[in-house]
PDB file of C-alpha atoms and ligand atoms in Angstrom:
ATOM      1  CA  MET A 796    -153.406 179.628 -57.561  1.00 97.00           C
ATOM      2  CA  TYR A 797    -151.619 179.935 -60.859  1.00 98.00           C
ATOM      3  CA  ILE A 798    -151.513 182.970 -63.137  1.00 98.00           C
ATOM      4  CA  SER A 799    -151.295 182.556 -66.866  1.00 97.00           C
ATOM      5  CA  ILE A 800    -150.731 185.389 -69.334  1.00 97.00           C
ATOM      6  CA  ASP A 801    -151.741 184.796 -72.949  1.00 97.00           C
ATOM      7  CA  ASP A 802    -149.022 186.146 -75.193  1.00 96.00           C
ATOM      8  CA  ALA A 803    -151.379 186.512 -78.190  1.00 97.00           C
ATOM      9  CA  LYS A 804    -154.029 188.451 -76.256  1.00 97.00           C
ATOM     10  CA  CYS A 805    -151.687 190.934 -74.535  1.00 97.00           C
ATOM     11  CA  MET A 806    -151.836 194.277 -76.270  1.00 96.00           C
ATOM     12  CA  GLY A 807    -149.573 196.160 -73.972  1.00 95.00           C
ATOM     13  CA  HIS A 808    -152.079 198.345 -72.189  1.00 90.00           C
ATOM     14  CA  GLY A 809    -149.942 198.151 -69.078  1.00 94.00           C
ATOM     15  CA  ARG A 810    -152.777 198.120 -66.573  1.00 97.00           C
ATOM     16  CA  CYS A 811    -151.776 194.792 -65.039  1.00 98.00           C
ATOM     17  CA  TYR A 812    -148.284 195.751 -63.943  1.00 98.00           C
ATOM     18  CA  GLY A 813    -149.653 199.151 -62.956  1.00 97.00           C
ATOM     19  CA  VAL A 814    -151.960 197.642 -60.368  1.00 98.00           C
ATOM     20  CA  ALA A 815    -149.659 194.724 -59.386  1.00 98.00           C
ATOM     21  CA  PRO A 816    -146.032 195.883 -59.626  1.00 98.00           C
ATOM     22  CA  ALA A 817    -144.866 193.359 -57.073  1.00 98.00           C
ATOM     23  CA  LEU A 818    -146.101 190.558 -59.300  1.00 98.00           C
ATOM     24  CA  LEU A 819    -145.710 191.781 -62.869  1.00 98.00           C
ATOM     25  CA  THR A 820    -143.202 193.978 -64.672  1.00 98.00           C
ATOM     26  CA  ASP A 821    -143.089 195.725 -67.978  1.00 97.00           C
ATOM     27  CA  ASP A 822    -140.688 195.161 -70.866  1.00 96.00           C
ATOM     28  CA  GLU A 823    -139.053 197.844 -72.999  1.00 95.00           C
ATOM     29  CA  GLU A 824    -142.076 197.932 -75.336  1.00 95.00           C
ATOM     30  CA  GLY A 825    -144.690 198.362 -72.653  1.00 95.00           C
ATOM     31  CA  PHE A 826    -146.001 194.797 -72.669  1.00 97.00           C
ATOM     32  CA  VAL A 827    -146.068 192.787 -69.522  1.00 98.00           C
ATOM     33  CA  ALA A 828    -142.706 191.036 -69.429  1.00 98.00           C
ATOM     34  CA  GLU A 829    -144.160 187.781 -68.114  1.00 97.00           C
ATOM     35  CA  ARG A 830    -146.573 187.264 -71.051  1.00 96.00           C
ATOM     36  CA  GLY A 831    -146.617 183.733 -72.364  1.00 96.00           C
ATOM     37  CA  GLN A 832    -145.771 182.363 -68.923  1.00 97.00           C
ATOM     38  CA  CYS A 833    -147.705 180.469 -66.250  1.00 97.00           C
ATOM     39  CA  TRP A 834    -146.525 180.290 -62.630  1.00 97.00           C
ATOM     40  CA  LYS A 835    -147.692 179.727 -59.076  1.00 97.00           C
ATOM     41  CA  VAL A 836    -148.641 182.961 -57.368  1.00 98.00           C
ATOM     42  CA  PRO A 837    -147.079 183.439 -53.896  1.00 97.00           C
ATOM     43  CA  ASP A 838    -149.793 183.505 -51.225  1.00 97.00           C
ATOM     44  CA  ASP A 839    -149.077 187.111 -50.284  1.00 98.00           C
ATOM     45  CA  LEU A 840    -149.637 188.248 -53.897  1.00 98.00           C
ATOM     46  CA  LEU A 841    -152.986 186.533 -54.523  1.00 98.00           C
ATOM     47  CA  GLY A 842    -154.813 189.842 -54.241  1.00 98.00           C
ATOM     48  CA  ASP A 843    -152.423 191.424 -56.686  1.00 98.00           C
ATOM     49  CA  ALA A 844    -153.057 188.595 -59.140  1.00 98.00           C
ATOM     50  CA  GLN A 845    -156.801 189.127 -58.947  1.00 98.00           C
ATOM     51  CA  ASP A 846    -156.374 192.861 -59.365  1.00 98.00           C
ATOM     52  CA  ALA A 847    -154.212 192.334 -62.445  1.00 98.00           C
ATOM     53  CA  ALA A 848    -156.708 189.921 -64.036  1.00 98.00           C
ATOM     54  CA  ASP A 849    -159.562 192.296 -63.327  1.00 98.00           C
ATOM     55  CA  ALA A 850    -157.631 195.225 -64.805  1.00 98.00           C
ATOM     56  CA  CYS A 851    -156.698 193.602 -68.119  1.00 98.00           C
ATOM     57  CA  PRO A 852    -159.132 194.820 -70.831  1.00 97.00           C
ATOM     58  CA  GLU A 853    -158.053 192.033 -73.192  1.00 97.00           C
ATOM     59  CA  GLY A 854    -158.827 189.123 -70.861  1.00 97.00           C
ATOM     60  CA  ALA A 855    -155.212 188.006 -71.286  1.00 98.00           C
ATOM     61  CA  ILE A 856    -154.718 187.081 -67.648  1.00 98.00           C
ATOM     62  CA  ALA A 857    -156.217 183.862 -66.354  1.00 98.00           C
ATOM     63  CA  LEU A 858    -156.184 182.652 -62.779  1.00 98.00           C
ATOM     64  CA  LEU A 859    -156.148 178.882 -62.419  1.00 98.00           C
ATOM     65  CA  ASP A 860    -156.720 176.628 -59.414  1.00 96.00           C
ATOM     66  CA  GLN A 861    -154.318 174.078 -60.816  1.00 93.00           C
ATOM     67  CA  ALA A 862    -151.311 174.101 -63.081  1.00 88.00           C
ATOM     68  CA  PRO A 863    -152.304 173.509 -66.686  1.00 83.00           C
ATOM     69  CA  VAL A 864    -151.488 170.069 -68.051  1.00 82.00           C
TER      70      VAL A 864
HETATM   71  S1  SF4 B 989    -153.235 194.690 -68.949  1.00 56.58           S
HETATM   72 FE1  SF4 B 989    -153.495 192.891 -70.261  1.00 56.58          FE
HETATM   73  S2  SF4 B 989    -153.110 193.620 -72.340  1.00 56.58           S
HETATM   74 FE2  SF4 B 989    -152.206 195.092 -70.899  1.00 56.58          FE
HETATM   75  S3  SF4 B 989    -150.056 194.544 -70.588  1.00 56.58           S
HETATM   76 FE3  SF4 B 989    -151.266 193.558 -69.016  1.00 56.58          FE
HETATM   77  S4  SF4 B 989    -151.784 191.496 -69.859  1.00 56.58           S
HETATM   78 FE4  SF4 B 989    -151.156 192.805 -71.524  1.00 56.58          FE
END
């Protein structure tokens, strides 16, 4: 599974890295530091990725079966 974070949608609520600190981190302004990125989620963090996506009130986090082309 891949996780993608939409830079334009992220409003810096901070819920994602709050529920998934092993997967996501915050920057100095309170936004998720990995916004605008897409990467393969390690198998042991798949639950964290789902939790982060569920927690984001902006729908900024997408989980994808395949890497985007
Ligand atoms: S919860 Fe959503 S809006 Fe908030 S920092 Fe994370 S990705 Fe951005």
